[in-house]
Coordinates of C-alpha atoms and ligand atoms in Angstrom, one line a residue:
M1 CA -10.8 42.6 98.6
S2 CA -7.8 44.2 100.1
P3 CA -4.6 43.4 98.2
A4 CA -1.7 41.6 99.9
P5 CA 1.1 44.0 101.0
A6 CA 3.5 44.6 98.1
R7 CA 6.9 42.9 98.0
L8 CA 9.9 45.2 97.5
G9 CA 12.8 44.9 95.0
L10 CA 16.0 46.8 94.8
Y11 CA 17.4 47.8 91.4
V12 CA 21.0 48.9 91.1
H13 CA 22.0 50.6 87.9
W14 CA 25.7 50.5 87.0
P15 CA 25.9 52.7 83.9
Y16 CA 29.3 52.0 82.5
C17 CA 30.2 49.7 79.6
A18 CA 33.6 49.1 78.0
R19 CA 32.1 49.9 74.7
I20 CA 28.7 51.2 73.6
C21 CA 26.8 48.7 71.4
P22 CA 25.3 50.2 68.3
Y23 CA 21.7 48.9 69.0
C24 CA 21.6 49.9 72.7
D25 CA 19.6 52.9 74.0
F26 CA 20.0 52.2 77.7
N27 CA 21.4 54.8 80.1
V28 CA 25.1 53.9 79.4
Y29 CA 28.5 55.7 79.5
K30 CA 32.0 54.6 78.5
A31 CA 33.8 53.0 81.3
A32 CA 36.9 55.1 80.4
H33 CA 35.1 58.1 82.0
A34 CA 33.9 56.2 85.1
Q35 CA 34.1 57.5 88.7
P36 CA 33.4 54.2 90.4
E37 CA 34.3 55.2 94.0
A38 CA 32.2 58.4 93.9
L39 CA 29.3 56.5 92.3
L40 CA 29.4 53.7 94.9
A41 CA 29.4 56.2 97.8
A42 CA 26.4 58.1 96.2
M43 CA 24.5 54.8 95.8
L44 CA 25.0 53.8 99.4
D45 CA 23.8 57.2 100.6
D46 CA 20.9 57.0 98.2
L47 CA 19.9 53.7 99.7
T48 CA 20.0 55.2 103.2
H49 CA 17.7 58.0 101.9
W50 CA 15.3 55.4 100.6
R51 CA 15.2 53.6 103.9
E52 CA 14.3 57.0 105.7
R53 CA 11.6 57.6 103.2
L54 CA 10.0 54.1 103.2
G55 CA 10.4 53.0 106.8
P56 CA 10.8 49.4 107.7
R57 CA 10.4 47.0 104.7
T58 CA 12.1 43.8 103.7
I59 CA 13.8 43.4 100.3
H60 CA 12.8 40.3 98.2
S61 CA 15.1 40.7 95.3
V62 CA 18.2 42.7 94.3
H63 CA 19.1 43.2 90.7
F64 CA 22.3 44.7 89.4
G65 CA 21.6 46.0 85.9
G66 CA 23.2 48.3 83.5
G67 CA 25.2 49.1 81.7
T68 CA 27.7 46.4 82.6
P69 CA 27.5 45.6 86.3
S70 CA 30.0 42.8 85.8
L71 CA 32.6 45.6 85.6
M72 CA 31.9 46.5 89.3
E73 CA 34.4 45.6 91.9
P74 CA 33.2 42.6 93.9
A75 CA 33.8 44.7 97.0
A76 CA 31.4 47.3 95.7
I77 CA 28.7 44.7 95.0
A78 CA 29.2 43.3 98.6
A79 CA 29.1 46.8 100.1
I80 CA 25.7 47.4 98.5
L81 CA 24.3 44.0 99.6
E82 CA 25.6 44.5 103.1
H83 CA 24.1 48.0 103.3
A84 CA 20.8 46.8 101.9
D85 CA 20.7 44.0 104.5
S86 CA 21.5 46.2 107.4
L87 CA 19.0 48.9 106.4
F88 CA 16.1 46.8 105.2
G89 CA 16.9 43.2 105.7
L90 CA 17.1 40.7 102.8
A91 CA 14.3 38.2 103.0
P92 CA 15.3 34.5 103.3
G93 CA 16.0 33.2 99.8
C94 CA 16.2 36.8 98.4
E95 CA 17.1 36.7 94.7
I96 CA 20.5 38.4 94.0
G97 CA 21.0 38.8 90.3
L98 CA 23.5 40.5 88.1
E99 CA 23.7 41.1 84.3
A100 CA 27.1 40.3 82.9
N101 CA 29.0 40.9 79.7
P102 CA 30.9 37.7 78.6
M103 CA 34.1 39.8 78.3
E104 CA 34.2 40.0 82.1
H105 CA 34.2 36.2 82.7
K106 CA 37.5 36.3 84.6
R107 CA 35.7 38.5 87.2
F108 CA 32.8 36.0 87.7
A109 CA 34.4 34.1 90.7
G110 CA 34.8 37.4 92.6
I111 CA 31.2 38.4 91.8
A112 CA 29.9 35.0 93.1
S113 CA 31.8 35.4 96.3
A114 CA 30.3 38.9 96.8
G115 CA 26.9 37.2 97.1
V116 CA 25.4 37.1 93.6
E117 CA 23.5 33.8 93.0
R118 CA 21.9 34.4 89.6
M119 CA 23.7 35.6 86.5
S120 CA 22.2 36.7 83.2
L121 CA 24.7 36.6 80.5
G122 CA 24.6 38.8 77.4
V123 CA 25.7 36.2 74.9
Q124 CA 23.6 37.8 72.2
A125 CA 24.6 35.5 69.3
L126 CA 26.6 32.2 68.8
D127 CA 28.7 33.0 65.8
D128 CA 31.5 35.5 65.2
A129 CA 30.0 37.2 62.1
S130 CA 26.8 38.0 63.9
L131 CA 28.6 39.3 67.0
T132 CA 30.7 41.6 64.8
R133 CA 27.6 42.9 63.1
L134 CA 26.1 43.6 66.5
G135 CA 29.2 45.6 67.4
R136 CA 30.0 43.2 70.3
D137 CA 33.6 43.0 71.6
H138 CA 33.3 39.3 72.5
D139 CA 33.5 36.4 70.0
A140 CA 31.6 33.1 70.1
R141 CA 34.4 31.3 72.0
T142 CA 34.5 33.9 74.7
G143 CA 30.7 33.7 75.0
L144 CA 30.8 30.0 75.6
Q145 CA 33.7 30.2 78.0
A146 CA 31.8 32.8 80.0
L147 CA 28.7 30.5 80.0
E148 CA 30.7 27.6 81.2
S149 CA 32.2 29.7 84.0
A150 CA 28.8 31.1 85.0
Q151 CA 27.3 27.6 85.1
N152 CA 30.1 26.4 87.4
L153 CA 29.8 29.4 89.7
F154 CA 26.2 30.5 90.0
K155 CA 23.1 28.6 91.2
R156 CA 21.0 30.0 88.4
V157 CA 22.1 31.2 85.0
S158 CA 20.1 32.9 82.2
L159 CA 21.3 33.4 78.7
D160 CA 20.4 36.6 76.6
L161 CA 20.2 36.2 72.8
I162 CA 19.1 38.8 70.2
Y163 CA 17.3 37.5 67.1
A164 CA 15.8 39.1 64.0
R165 CA 19.3 40.3 63.2
E166 CA 20.5 41.4 59.8
H167 CA 20.9 38.5 57.4
Q168 CA 19.3 36.0 59.8
T169 CA 16.6 33.7 58.4
P170 CA 14.0 31.8 60.5
D171 CA 15.9 28.6 59.7
D172 CA 19.2 30.2 61.0
W173 CA 17.4 31.2 64.1
R174 CA 16.0 27.8 64.7
T175 CA 19.4 26.2 64.5
E176 CA 21.0 28.8 66.8
L177 CA 18.1 28.5 69.3
E178 CA 18.4 24.7 69.4
T179 CA 22.1 25.0 70.0
A180 CA 21.5 27.5 72.8
L181 CA 18.8 25.2 74.4
G182 CA 21.4 22.4 74.4
F183 CA 23.5 24.4 77.0
G184 CA 20.9 23.5 79.6
T185 CA 20.4 26.9 81.3
G186 CA 17.2 27.1 83.3
H187 CA 16.3 30.5 81.8
M188 CA 16.7 32.4 78.5
S189 CA 15.8 36.0 77.6
L190 CA 15.2 36.1 73.9
Y191 CA 14.9 39.6 72.5
Q192 CA 13.8 40.6 69.1
L193 CA 16.2 43.2 67.8
T194 CA 14.6 46.6 68.1
I195 CA 16.0 49.6 66.2
E196 CA 15.9 52.2 68.9
P197 CA 15.7 56.0 68.2
G198 CA 19.0 57.8 68.6
T199 CA 21.2 54.6 68.2
A200 CA 23.9 54.0 65.6
F201 CA 21.7 51.2 64.2
E202 CA 18.9 53.7 63.5
R203 CA 21.3 56.0 61.7
K204 CA 22.6 53.0 59.7
L205 CA 19.0 52.0 58.8
K206 CA 18.1 55.6 57.7
R207 CA 21.0 55.6 55.3
G208 CA 20.1 52.2 53.9
A209 CA 23.2 50.5 55.3
L210 CA 21.3 48.1 57.6
A211 CA 18.7 45.5 56.4
P212 CA 16.9 43.8 59.3
P213 CA 14.5 41.0 58.4
T214 CA 11.0 42.0 57.2
D215 CA 8.2 42.2 59.8
D216 CA 6.8 38.9 58.5
A217 CA 10.2 37.1 58.9
A218 CA 10.5 38.6 62.4
A219 CA 7.0 37.4 63.3
D220 CA 7.9 33.9 62.1
M221 CA 11.0 34.0 64.3
Y222 CA 8.9 35.0 67.3
A223 CA 6.4 32.2 66.6
L224 CA 9.1 29.6 66.3
T225 CA 10.9 30.9 69.4
Q226 CA 7.6 30.1 71.3
S227 CA 7.2 26.6 69.9
V228 CA 10.9 25.5 69.9
C229 CA 11.4 26.6 73.5
A230 CA 8.1 25.1 74.7
E231 CA 9.0 21.7 73.1
A232 CA 12.4 21.9 74.8
G233 CA 10.8 22.4 78.2
L234 CA 11.5 26.2 78.5
P235 CA 8.1 27.7 77.7
S236 CA 7.7 31.5 77.9
Y237 CA 6.3 32.9 81.1
E238 CA 6.7 36.5 79.7
I239 CA 6.8 37.8 76.1
S240 CA 10.6 37.5 75.8
N241 CA 11.4 35.3 78.8
H242 CA 11.5 31.5 79.1
A243 CA 12.1 29.3 82.1
R244 CA 12.3 25.6 82.8
S245 CA 10.4 25.9 86.1
R246 CA 9.0 28.5 88.4
R247 CA 12.2 28.4 90.4
D248 CA 14.2 29.4 87.3
Q249 CA 12.0 32.5 86.6
S250 CA 13.3 36.0 87.5
V251 CA 11.8 37.0 90.9
H252 CA 12.9 40.6 90.3
N253 CA 11.4 41.0 86.8
R254 CA 8.2 39.5 88.0
L255 CA 8.0 42.4 90.5
Y256 CA 7.8 44.8 87.6
W257 CA 5.3 42.7 85.6
E258 CA 3.1 42.2 88.7
G259 CA 3.2 45.8 89.7
E260 CA 4.8 45.3 93.1
D261 CA 7.2 47.9 94.7
W262 CA 10.8 48.6 93.7
I263 CA 13.4 51.2 94.5
G264 CA 16.2 52.0 92.2
I265 CA 19.6 53.4 93.0
G266 CA 22.2 54.6 90.4
P267 CA 21.9 57.0 87.4
G268 CA 18.5 56.9 85.6
A269 CA 17.1 54.1 87.9
H270 CA 13.3 54.1 88.2
S271 CA 11.3 53.3 91.3
R272 CA 7.6 52.6 92.0
T273 CA 6.2 52.5 95.5
G274 CA 2.8 52.4 97.2
G275 CA -0.6 52.2 95.6
F276 CA -4.3 53.0 95.6
D277 CA -4.8 51.2 98.9
T278 CA -1.9 53.0 100.6
G279 CA -2.7 56.6 99.6
G280 CA -1.3 56.5 96.0
R281 CA 1.5 55.2 93.9
E282 CA 4.7 57.2 93.6
G283 CA 7.0 57.1 90.6
A284 CA 10.7 58.2 90.8
A285 CA 13.4 58.6 88.2
A286 CA 17.0 59.3 89.2
Q287 CA 19.1 61.9 87.4
L288 CA 20.5 60.3 84.2
R289 CA 24.1 61.4 84.1
P290 CA 26.4 59.9 86.7
E291 CA 27.9 63.3 87.7
A292 CA 24.3 64.8 88.1
Y293 CA 23.2 61.8 90.1
I294 CA 26.2 62.0 92.5
K295 CA 25.6 65.7 93.0
G296 CA 21.8 65.1 93.3
V297 CA 22.3 62.5 96.1
A298 CA 24.5 64.9 98.0
A299 CA 21.8 67.6 97.7
G300 CA 18.9 65.3 98.5
D301 CA 17.3 65.7 95.1
A302 CA 18.7 62.8 93.0
H303 CA 15.2 61.6 92.0
E304 CA 12.4 63.3 90.2
R305 CA 9.2 62.2 91.8
E306 CA 5.6 62.1 90.7
Q307 CA 2.4 61.0 92.2
L308 CA 0.7 58.6 89.7
D309 CA -3.1 59.0 89.6
A310 CA -5.3 55.9 89.3
E311 CA -5.5 56.3 85.5
A312 CA -1.7 56.4 85.2
E313 CA -1.4 53.4 87.5
L314 CA -4.0 51.4 85.6
T315 CA -2.1 52.1 82.3
E316 CA 1.2 50.9 83.7
R317 CA -0.3 47.8 85.3
L318 CA -2.1 46.9 82.0
L319 CA 1.0 47.4 79.9
M320 CA 3.2 45.3 82.3
G321 CA 0.7 42.7 83.5
I322 CA -0.6 41.5 80.1
R323 CA 3.0 40.4 79.3
L324 CA 2.8 37.5 81.7
T325 CA 2.0 34.7 79.3
E326 CA 1.0 32.0 81.7
E327 CA -1.1 33.7 84.3
G328 CA -2.0 37.0 82.5
L329 CA -3.6 39.9 84.2
D330 CA -5.8 39.4 87.2
L331 CA -8.7 41.9 86.8
D332 CA -9.8 41.5 90.5
R333 CA -6.3 42.4 91.6
L334 CA -6.1 45.3 89.1
F335 CA -9.4 46.7 90.6
A336 CA -8.1 46.2 94.1
R337 CA -4.9 48.1 93.2
T338 CA -6.4 51.0 91.2
G339 CA -10.2 51.1 91.7
L340 CA -10.5 50.8 87.9
G341 CA -10.9 48.2 85.2
P342 CA -10.1 47.8 81.5
D343 CA -12.0 49.5 78.7
P344 CA -15.2 47.3 78.1
G345 CA -15.2 48.1 74.3
G346 CA -11.5 47.2 74.0
L347 CA -12.0 44.1 76.0
E348 CA -14.8 43.0 73.7
R349 CA -12.8 43.8 70.6
M350 CA -9.6 42.0 71.7
T351 CA -11.6 38.9 72.7
A352 CA -13.5 38.9 69.4
Q353 CA -10.2 39.1 67.5
T354 CA -8.9 36.1 69.6
L355 CA -6.0 38.1 70.9
I356 CA -7.0 37.5 74.5
T357 CA -9.0 34.9 76.4
H358 CA -10.6 34.9 79.8
M359 CA -9.6 32.4 82.5
G360 CA -11.8 33.2 85.5
S361 CA -10.8 36.7 86.6
R362 CA -7.6 36.6 84.5
L363 CA -7.0 38.0 81.0
V364 CA -4.4 35.9 79.1
L365 CA -2.9 36.6 75.7
T366 CA -3.6 33.8 73.2
E367 CA -0.6 32.3 71.5
Y368 CA -1.5 34.4 68.4
G369 CA -2.0 37.5 70.7
R370 CA 1.5 37.2 72.3
A371 CA 3.1 38.9 69.2
F372 CA 0.7 41.9 69.8
A373 CA 1.0 42.4 73.5
D374 CA 1.5 46.2 73.4
H375 CA -1.4 46.6 70.9
V376 CA -3.7 44.6 73.2
A377 CA -2.7 46.6 76.3
E378 CA -3.3 49.9 74.4
A379 CA -6.8 48.7 73.4
L380 CA -7.6 47.8 77.1
I381 CA -6.6 51.3 78.4
P382 CA -9.9 53.3 78.7
D383 CA -10.1 56.7 77.0
F384 CA -10.0 58.8 80.1
D385 CA -10.7 62.0 78.2
A386 CA -13.9 60.8 76.7
Ligands
SAM1 C1 22.2 45.4 80.2 S1 22.2 44.3 78.8 C2 23.1 42.9 79.5 C3 24.5 43.0 80.1 C4 25.6 43.6 79.2 N1 25.4 45.0 79.2 C5 25.7 43.0 77.9 O1 25.1 43.6 76.9 O2 26.3 41.9 77.7 C6 20.6 43.8 78.7 C7 20.1 43.0 77.4 O3 19.3 43.9 76.7 C8 19.3 43.4 75.3 N2 19.1 44.5 74.4 C9 19.7 45.8 74.6 N3 19.3 46.5 73.5 C10 18.5 45.8 72.7 C11 17.8 46.0 71.4 N4 17.9 47.2 70.8 N5 17.1 45.0 70.9 C12 17.1 43.8 71.5 N6 17.7 43.5 72.7 C13 18.4 44.5 73.3 C14 20.5 42.6 75.2 O4 20.2 41.2 74.9 C15 21.2 42.7 76.5 O5 21.8 41.4 76.9
SF4_2 S1 24.0 46.1 75.2 FE1 25.0 45.9 77.2 S2 27.2 46.2 76.8 FE2 26.1 47.0 75.0 S3 25.9 49.2 75.5 FE3 24.0 48.2 76.1 S4 24.3 47.8 78.3 FE4 26.4 48.2 77.4

């Protein structure tokens, strides 16, 4: 079976934040040191280079991520969208999404007029004490003000919350989640707090000054997230993402989970293009630091590129695809894309442990298995050295 041609997404990384949050390990830099004009010029040139490299393609989603892309000037957002449209063409109904920090709510009207139609808002928590502990610079009132403004201005709104925070019990989380569901957004991204290496939270944890909930309490919070959201009509469609309907789901994130093609512009942005059927999949990662990226674009070497062999491609597709909780991973499609399949022993073990179930050619995590998605994917990756 020959796979359908891949859809193409564009990721735009705006790396600046007003303040760096103590839990965050994204590729971020303080906005005080920003060079926004030089970065925008480099991103536009980078996009031109991508068009020369890929040839004619149509873009199905554009996602402004970060960092804090709500700090971008609306004219810069519009310039990127116009350039993408003139080089590639934006498909009818192309999703145009942007991640926003509530602190930037006064800029939302400008961002909407620049062409953004979907906003995901980093509300993170609904009470002041938790927001302070997360090192956020917005308070609960600003979070709600930003949400109201987003709901008035954008066709689609998603809310980000972080749970399994210090001092949070499963009961606290249930109450907060029910309040958040009452706001009526069509989409919520609910992330369990992870203590990332190299962050201020990791240093705090090491010196005994941070006490996140136990693994058992965090697992309880994950399970109740699934049931409370499903009951409220926002079931998960991915491990941490919940939507009211298919239309509310993120088109752009689905491209990643389904292993379609995407190109990234901006410091540290990743790209994946092509596949087994088109002579191999290429991965690219842009220079991390904004200055290095700007110089790299001028010199024509902003991206480090690698050819992924079928084994690397299978590994990525397994890790990403198994996260789709409704439709799971299509093994026929996996084979068509990579010429390979999952490890038969791992498949048997994961099925026997009731972590996955088979639905025709699809492998779907069971409700119990959802908490162990990475473990399941690892077990399904064949031992290529054996
Ligand atoms: C780029 S940020 C969203 C926009 C903006 N920068 C903000 O924070 O408001 C993407 C999301 O990742 C989540 N996130 C970042 N680091 C995390 C961590 N260590 N654990 C859990 N969630 C995290 C937060 O919920 C955040 O909203
Ligand atoms: S969580 Fe958002 S605002 Fe905070 S540092 Fe990370 S990207 Fe910036």
